[in-house]
PDB file of C-alpha atoms and ligand atoms in Angstrom:
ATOM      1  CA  UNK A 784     123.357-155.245 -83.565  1.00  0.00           C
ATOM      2  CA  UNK A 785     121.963-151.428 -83.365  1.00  0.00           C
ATOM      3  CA  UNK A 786     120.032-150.034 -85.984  1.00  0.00           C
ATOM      4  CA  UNK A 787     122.071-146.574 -87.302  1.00  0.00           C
ATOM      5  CA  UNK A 788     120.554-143.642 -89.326  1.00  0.00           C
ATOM      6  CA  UNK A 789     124.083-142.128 -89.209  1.00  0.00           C
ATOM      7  CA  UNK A 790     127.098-141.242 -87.336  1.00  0.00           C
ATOM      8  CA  UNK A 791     129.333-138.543 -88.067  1.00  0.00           C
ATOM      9  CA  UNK A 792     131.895-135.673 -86.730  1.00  0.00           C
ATOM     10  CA  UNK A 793     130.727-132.227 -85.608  1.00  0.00           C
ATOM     11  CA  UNK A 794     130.260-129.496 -83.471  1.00  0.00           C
ATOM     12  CA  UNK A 795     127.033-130.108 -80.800  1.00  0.00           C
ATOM     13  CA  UNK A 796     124.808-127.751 -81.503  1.00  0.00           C
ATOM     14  CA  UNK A 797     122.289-127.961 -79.004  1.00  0.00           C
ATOM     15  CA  UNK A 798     122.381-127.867 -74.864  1.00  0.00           C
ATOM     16  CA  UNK A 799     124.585-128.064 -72.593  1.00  0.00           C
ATOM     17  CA  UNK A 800     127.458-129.466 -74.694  1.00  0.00           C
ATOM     18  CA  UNK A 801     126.926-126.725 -77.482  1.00  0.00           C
ATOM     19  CA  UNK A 802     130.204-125.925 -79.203  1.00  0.00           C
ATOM     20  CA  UNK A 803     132.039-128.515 -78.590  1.00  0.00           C
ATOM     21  CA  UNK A 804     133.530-131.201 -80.797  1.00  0.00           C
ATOM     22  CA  UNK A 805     131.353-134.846 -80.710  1.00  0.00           C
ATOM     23  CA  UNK A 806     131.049-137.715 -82.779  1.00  0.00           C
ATOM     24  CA  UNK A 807     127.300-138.264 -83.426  1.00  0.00           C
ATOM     25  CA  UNK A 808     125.254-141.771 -83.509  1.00  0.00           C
ATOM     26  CA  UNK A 809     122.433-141.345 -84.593  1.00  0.00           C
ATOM     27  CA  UNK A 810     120.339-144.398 -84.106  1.00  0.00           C
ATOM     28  CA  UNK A 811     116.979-145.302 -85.692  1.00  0.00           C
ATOM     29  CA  UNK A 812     113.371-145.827 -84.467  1.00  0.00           C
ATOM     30  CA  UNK A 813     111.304-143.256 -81.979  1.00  0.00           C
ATOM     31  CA  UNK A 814     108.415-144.152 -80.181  1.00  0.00           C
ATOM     32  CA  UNK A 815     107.002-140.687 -81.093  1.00  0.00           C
ATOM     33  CA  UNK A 816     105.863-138.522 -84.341  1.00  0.00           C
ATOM     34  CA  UNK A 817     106.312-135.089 -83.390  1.00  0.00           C
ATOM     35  CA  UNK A 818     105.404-133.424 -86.509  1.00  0.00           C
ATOM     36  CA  UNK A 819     108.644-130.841 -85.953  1.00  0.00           C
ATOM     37  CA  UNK A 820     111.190-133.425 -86.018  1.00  0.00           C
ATOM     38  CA  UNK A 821     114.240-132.830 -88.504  1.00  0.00           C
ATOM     39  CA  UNK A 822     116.108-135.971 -88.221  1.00  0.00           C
ATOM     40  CA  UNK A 823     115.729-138.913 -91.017  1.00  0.00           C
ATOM     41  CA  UNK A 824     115.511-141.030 -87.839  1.00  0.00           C
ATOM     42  CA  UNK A 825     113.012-143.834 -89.427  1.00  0.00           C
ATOM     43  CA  UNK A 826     115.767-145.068 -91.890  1.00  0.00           C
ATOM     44  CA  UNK A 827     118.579-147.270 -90.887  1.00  0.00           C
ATOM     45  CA  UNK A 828     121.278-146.842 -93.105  1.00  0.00           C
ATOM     46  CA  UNK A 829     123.909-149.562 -90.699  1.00  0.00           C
ATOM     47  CA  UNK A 830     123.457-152.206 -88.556  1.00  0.00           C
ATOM     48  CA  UNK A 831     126.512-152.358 -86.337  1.00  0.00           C
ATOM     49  CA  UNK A 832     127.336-153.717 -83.115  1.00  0.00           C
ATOM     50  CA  UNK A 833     128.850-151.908 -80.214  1.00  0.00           C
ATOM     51  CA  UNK A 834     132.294-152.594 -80.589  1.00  0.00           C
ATOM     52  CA  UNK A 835     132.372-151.475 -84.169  1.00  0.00           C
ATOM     53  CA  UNK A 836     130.639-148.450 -83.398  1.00  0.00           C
ATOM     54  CA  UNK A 837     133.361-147.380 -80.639  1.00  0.00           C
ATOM     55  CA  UNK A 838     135.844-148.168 -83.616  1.00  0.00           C
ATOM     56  CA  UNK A 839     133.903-145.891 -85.787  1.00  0.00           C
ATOM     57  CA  UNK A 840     133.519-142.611 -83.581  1.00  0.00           C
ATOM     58  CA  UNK A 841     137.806-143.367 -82.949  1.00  0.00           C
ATOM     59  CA  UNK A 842     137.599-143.145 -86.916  1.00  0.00           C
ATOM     60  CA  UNK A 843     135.563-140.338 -87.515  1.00  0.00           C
ATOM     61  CA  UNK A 844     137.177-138.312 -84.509  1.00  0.00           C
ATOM     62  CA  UNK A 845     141.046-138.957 -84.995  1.00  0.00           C
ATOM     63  CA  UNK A 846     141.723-137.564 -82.294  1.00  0.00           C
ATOM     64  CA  UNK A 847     140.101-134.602 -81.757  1.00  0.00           C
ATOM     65  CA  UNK A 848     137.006-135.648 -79.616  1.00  0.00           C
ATOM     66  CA  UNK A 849     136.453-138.177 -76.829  1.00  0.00           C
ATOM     67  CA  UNK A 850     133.087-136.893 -76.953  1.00  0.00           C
ATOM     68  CA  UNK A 851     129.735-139.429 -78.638  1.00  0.00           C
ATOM     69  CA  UNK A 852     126.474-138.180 -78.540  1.00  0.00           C
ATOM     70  CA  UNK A 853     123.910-140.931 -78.780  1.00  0.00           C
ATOM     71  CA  UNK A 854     120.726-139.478 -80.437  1.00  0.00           C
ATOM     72  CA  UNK A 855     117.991-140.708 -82.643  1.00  0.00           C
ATOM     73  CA  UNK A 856     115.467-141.089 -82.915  1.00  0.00           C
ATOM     74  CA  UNK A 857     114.860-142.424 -79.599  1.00  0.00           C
ATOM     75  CA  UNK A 858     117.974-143.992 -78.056  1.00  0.00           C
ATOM     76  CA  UNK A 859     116.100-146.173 -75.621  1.00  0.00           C
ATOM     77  CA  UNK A 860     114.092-147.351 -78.366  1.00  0.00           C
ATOM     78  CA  UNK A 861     117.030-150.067 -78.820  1.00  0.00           C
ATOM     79  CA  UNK A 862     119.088-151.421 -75.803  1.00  0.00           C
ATOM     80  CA  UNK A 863     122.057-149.265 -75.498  1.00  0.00           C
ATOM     81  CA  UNK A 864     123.384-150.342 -72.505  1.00  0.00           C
ATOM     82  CA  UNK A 865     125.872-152.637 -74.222  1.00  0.00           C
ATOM     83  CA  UNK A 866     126.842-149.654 -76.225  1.00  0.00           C
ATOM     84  CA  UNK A 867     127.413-147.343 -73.511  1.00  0.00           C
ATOM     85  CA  UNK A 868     129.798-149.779 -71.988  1.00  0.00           C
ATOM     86  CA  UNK A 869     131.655-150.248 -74.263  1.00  0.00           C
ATOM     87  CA  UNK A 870     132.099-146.344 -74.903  1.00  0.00           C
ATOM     88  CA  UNK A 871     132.543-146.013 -71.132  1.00  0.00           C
ATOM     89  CA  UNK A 872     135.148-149.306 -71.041  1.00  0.00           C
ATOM     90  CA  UNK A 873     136.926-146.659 -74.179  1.00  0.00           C
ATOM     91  CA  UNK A 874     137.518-143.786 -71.817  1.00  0.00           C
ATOM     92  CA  UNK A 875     134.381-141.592 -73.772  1.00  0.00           C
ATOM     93  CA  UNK A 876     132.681-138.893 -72.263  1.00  0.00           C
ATOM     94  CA  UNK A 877     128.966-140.113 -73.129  1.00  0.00           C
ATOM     95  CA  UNK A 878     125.706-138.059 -73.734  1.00  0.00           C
ATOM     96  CA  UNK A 879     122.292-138.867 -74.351  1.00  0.00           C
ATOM     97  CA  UNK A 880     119.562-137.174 -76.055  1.00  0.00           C
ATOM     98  CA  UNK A 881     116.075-138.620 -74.829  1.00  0.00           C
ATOM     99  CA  UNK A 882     112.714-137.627 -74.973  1.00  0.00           C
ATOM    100  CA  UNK A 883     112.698-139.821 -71.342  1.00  0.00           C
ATOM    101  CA  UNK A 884     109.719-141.137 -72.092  1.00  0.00           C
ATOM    102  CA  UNK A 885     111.169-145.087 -72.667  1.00  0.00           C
ATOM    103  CA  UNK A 886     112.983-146.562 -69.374  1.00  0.00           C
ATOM    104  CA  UNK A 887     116.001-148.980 -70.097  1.00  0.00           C
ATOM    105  CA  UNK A 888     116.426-151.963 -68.267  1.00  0.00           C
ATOM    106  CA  UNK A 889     117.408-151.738 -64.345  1.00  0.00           C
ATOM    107  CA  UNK A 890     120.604-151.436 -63.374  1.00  0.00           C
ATOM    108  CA  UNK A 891     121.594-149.040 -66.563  1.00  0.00           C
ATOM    109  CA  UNK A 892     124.758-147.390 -65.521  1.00  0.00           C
ATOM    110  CA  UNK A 893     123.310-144.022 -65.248  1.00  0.00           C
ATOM    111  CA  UNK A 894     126.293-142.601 -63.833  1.00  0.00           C
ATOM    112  CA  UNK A 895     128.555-142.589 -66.738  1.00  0.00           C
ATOM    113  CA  UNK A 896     126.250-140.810 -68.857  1.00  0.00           C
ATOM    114  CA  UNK A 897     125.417-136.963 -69.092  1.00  0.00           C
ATOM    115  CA  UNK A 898     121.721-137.456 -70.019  1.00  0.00           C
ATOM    116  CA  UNK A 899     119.486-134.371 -71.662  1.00  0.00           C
ATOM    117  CA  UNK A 900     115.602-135.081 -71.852  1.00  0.00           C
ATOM    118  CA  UNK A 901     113.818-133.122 -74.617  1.00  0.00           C
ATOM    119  CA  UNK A 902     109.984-133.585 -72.947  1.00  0.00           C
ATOM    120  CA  UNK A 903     107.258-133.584 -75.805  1.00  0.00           C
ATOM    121  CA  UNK A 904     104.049-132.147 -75.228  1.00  0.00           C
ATOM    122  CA  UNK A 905     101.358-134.769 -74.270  1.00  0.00           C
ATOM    123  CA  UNK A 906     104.110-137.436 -73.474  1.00  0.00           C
ATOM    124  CA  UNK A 907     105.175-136.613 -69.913  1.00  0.00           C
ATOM    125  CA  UNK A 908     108.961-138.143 -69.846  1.00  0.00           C
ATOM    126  CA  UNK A 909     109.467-140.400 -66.609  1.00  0.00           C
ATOM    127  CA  UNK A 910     113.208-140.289 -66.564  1.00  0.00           C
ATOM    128  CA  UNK A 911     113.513-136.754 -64.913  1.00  0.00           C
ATOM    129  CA  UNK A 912     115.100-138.062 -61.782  1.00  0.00           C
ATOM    130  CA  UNK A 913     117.778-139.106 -64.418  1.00  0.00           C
ATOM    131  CA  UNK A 914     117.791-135.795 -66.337  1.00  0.00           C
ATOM    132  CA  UNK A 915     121.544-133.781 -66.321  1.00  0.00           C
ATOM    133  CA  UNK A 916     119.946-131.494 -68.088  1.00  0.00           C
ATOM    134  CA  UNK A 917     116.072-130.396 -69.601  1.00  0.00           C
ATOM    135  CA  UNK A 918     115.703-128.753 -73.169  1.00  0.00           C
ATOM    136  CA  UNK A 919     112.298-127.775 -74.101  1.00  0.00           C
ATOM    137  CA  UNK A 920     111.592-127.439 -77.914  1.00  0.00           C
ATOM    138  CA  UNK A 921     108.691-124.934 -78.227  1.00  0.00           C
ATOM    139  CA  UNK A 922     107.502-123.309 -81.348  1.00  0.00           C
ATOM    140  CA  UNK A 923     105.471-119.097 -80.429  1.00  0.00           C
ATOM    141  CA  UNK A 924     103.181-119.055 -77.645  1.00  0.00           C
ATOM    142  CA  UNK A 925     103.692-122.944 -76.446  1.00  0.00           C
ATOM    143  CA  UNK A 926     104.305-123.272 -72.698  1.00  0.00           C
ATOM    144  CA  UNK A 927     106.156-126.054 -71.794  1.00  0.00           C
ATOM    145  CA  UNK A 928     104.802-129.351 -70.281  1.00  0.00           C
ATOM    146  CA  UNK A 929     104.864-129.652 -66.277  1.00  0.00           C
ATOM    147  CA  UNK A 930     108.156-131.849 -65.699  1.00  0.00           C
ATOM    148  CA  UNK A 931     107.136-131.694 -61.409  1.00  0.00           C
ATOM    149  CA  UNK A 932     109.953-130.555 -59.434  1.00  0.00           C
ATOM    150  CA  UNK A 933     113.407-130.266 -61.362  1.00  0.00           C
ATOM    151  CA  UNK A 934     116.260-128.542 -60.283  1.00  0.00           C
ATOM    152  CA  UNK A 935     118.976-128.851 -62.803  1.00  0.00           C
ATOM    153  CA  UNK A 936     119.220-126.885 -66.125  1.00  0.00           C
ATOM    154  CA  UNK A 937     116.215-125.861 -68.212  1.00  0.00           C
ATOM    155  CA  UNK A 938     117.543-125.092 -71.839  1.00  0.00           C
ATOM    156  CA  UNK A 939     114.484-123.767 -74.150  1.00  0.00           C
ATOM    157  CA  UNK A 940     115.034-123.902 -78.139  1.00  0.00           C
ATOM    158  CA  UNK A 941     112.856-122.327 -80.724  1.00  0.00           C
ATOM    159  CA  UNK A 942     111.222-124.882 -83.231  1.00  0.00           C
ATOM    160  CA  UNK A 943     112.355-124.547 -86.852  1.00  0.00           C
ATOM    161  CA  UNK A 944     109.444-124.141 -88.974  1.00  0.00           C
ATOM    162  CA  UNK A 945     111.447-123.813 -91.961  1.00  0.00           C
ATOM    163  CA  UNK A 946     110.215-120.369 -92.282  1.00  0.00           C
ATOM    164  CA  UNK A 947     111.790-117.575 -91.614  1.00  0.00           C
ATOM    165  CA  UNK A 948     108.787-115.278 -90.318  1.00  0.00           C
ATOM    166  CA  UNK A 949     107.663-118.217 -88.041  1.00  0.00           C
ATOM    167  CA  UNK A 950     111.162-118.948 -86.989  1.00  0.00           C
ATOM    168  CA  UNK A 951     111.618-115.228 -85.876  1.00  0.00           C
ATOM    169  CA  UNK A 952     108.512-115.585 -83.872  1.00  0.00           C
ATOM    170  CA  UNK A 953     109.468-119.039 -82.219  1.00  0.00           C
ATOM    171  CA  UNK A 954     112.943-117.573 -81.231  1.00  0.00           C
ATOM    172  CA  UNK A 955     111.321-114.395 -79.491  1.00  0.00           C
ATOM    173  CA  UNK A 956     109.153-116.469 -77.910  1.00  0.00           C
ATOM    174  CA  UNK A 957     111.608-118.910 -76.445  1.00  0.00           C
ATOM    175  CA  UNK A 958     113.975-115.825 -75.864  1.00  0.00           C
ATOM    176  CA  UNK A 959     111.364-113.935 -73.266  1.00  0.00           C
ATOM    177  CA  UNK A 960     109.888-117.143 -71.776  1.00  0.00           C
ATOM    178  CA  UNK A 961     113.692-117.967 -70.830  1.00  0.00           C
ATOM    179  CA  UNK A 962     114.061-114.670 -69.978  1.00  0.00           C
ATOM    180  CA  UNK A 963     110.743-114.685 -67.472  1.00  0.00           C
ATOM    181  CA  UNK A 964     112.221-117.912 -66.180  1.00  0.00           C
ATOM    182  CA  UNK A 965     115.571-117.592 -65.729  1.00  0.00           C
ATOM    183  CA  UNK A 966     116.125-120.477 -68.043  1.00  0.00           C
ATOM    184  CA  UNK A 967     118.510-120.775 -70.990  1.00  0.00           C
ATOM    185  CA  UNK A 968     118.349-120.111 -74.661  1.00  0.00           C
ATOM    186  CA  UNK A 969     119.490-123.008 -77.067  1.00  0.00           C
ATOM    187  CA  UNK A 970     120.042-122.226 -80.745  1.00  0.00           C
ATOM    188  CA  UNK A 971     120.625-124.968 -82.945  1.00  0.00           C
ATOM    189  CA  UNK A 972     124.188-123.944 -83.559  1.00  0.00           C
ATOM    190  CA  UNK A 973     124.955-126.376 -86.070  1.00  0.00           C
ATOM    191  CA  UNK A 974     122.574-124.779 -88.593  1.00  0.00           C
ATOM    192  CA  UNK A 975     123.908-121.041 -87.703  1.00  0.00           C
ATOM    193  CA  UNK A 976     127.379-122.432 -88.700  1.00  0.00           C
ATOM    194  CA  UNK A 977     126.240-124.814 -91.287  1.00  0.00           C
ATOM    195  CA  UNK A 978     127.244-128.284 -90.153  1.00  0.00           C
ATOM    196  CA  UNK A 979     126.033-131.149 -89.941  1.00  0.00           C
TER     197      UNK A 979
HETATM  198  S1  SF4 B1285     110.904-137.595 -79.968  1.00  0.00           S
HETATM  199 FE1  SF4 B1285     112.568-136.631 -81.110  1.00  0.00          FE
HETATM  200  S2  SF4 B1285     113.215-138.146 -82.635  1.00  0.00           S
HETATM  201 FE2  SF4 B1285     111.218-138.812 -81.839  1.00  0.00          FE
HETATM  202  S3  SF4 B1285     109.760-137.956 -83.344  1.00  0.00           S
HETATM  203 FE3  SF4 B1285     109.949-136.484 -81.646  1.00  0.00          FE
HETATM  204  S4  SF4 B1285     111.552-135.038 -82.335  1.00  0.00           S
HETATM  205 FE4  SF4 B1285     111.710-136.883 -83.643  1.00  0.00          FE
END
């Protein structure tokens, strides 16, 4: 039985998978506080089991997404190796939003997953040889935290202060640094467009 903040239809907003249609599950519990984070993560608002969840992204999508997003929160905070079976067993395209700081149990099927890490500063992430793809979250004049050597995709996306002066100054900031690194820029799409 997981424990679920929410789970919902939408555009991704964020990374490699921005724009396109996904059905979001958010589940609860992180093993961090990073004083930026905007989801209601902490509060489960469901307690489902796997199979009912695959039954609820077929509801929520009807048909126009074969897309799920698993995001918390920390996924690996609970075991979701039963649910990404049985998403995987459903023909789903799978992603995972980590800070890849928690490792799941061995023998998680790695290979069906696309998996982003989103390192926080002073918690080095240990699942980079898993990583599909990096996305740094830095607020004006942060650098962000050595990952070693990583090859793949490095998105970087501005913090949102909730303040428009400070939010200009995080985005320029993330702009030239991805610039100077020839990284990428991720903008939090789904609160340009106004979704969820
Ligand atoms: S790791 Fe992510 S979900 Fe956890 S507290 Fe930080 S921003 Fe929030």
């Amino acid at each position: 039985m997981y424990k679920i903040n929410e789970i919902f239809y939408s555009l991704q907003g964020e990374g490699p998978f921005s724009g396109h249609p996904a059905v979001f599950i958010r589940l609860s519990g992180c093993n961090l506080t990073c004083d930026f984070c905007d989801t209601q993560h902490q509060t489960a608002h469901l307690h489902m089991h796997a199979t009912e969840l695959v039954w609820g992204a077929i509801s929520q999508a009807q048909g126009r997404t074969r897309l799920v997003v698993i995001t918390g929160g920390e996924p690996f905070f609970q075991n979701i190796e039963p649910l990404v079976a049985e998403f995987s067993r459903a023909g789903w395209s799978i992603q995972i939003e980590s800070n890849g700081t928690i490792e799941p149990k061995e023998g998680f099927p790695w290979k069906t997953v696309s998996l982003v890490v989103s390192p926080k500063s002073g918690h080095p992430p240990t699942l980079m040889d898993k990583a599909d793809a990096v996305k740094f979250v830095l607020r004006d004049g942060e650098s962000p935290i050595d990952i070693g050597v990583y090859r793949g995709p490095i998105y970087l996306q501005p913090i949102d202060d909730k303040d428009p002066v400070k939010n200009k100054a995080n985005l320029e900031w993330c702009r030239d640094f991805a610039l100077m690194k020839g990284w990428r820029l991720s903008l939090q799409l789904q609160k340009i467009i106004n979704v969820q």
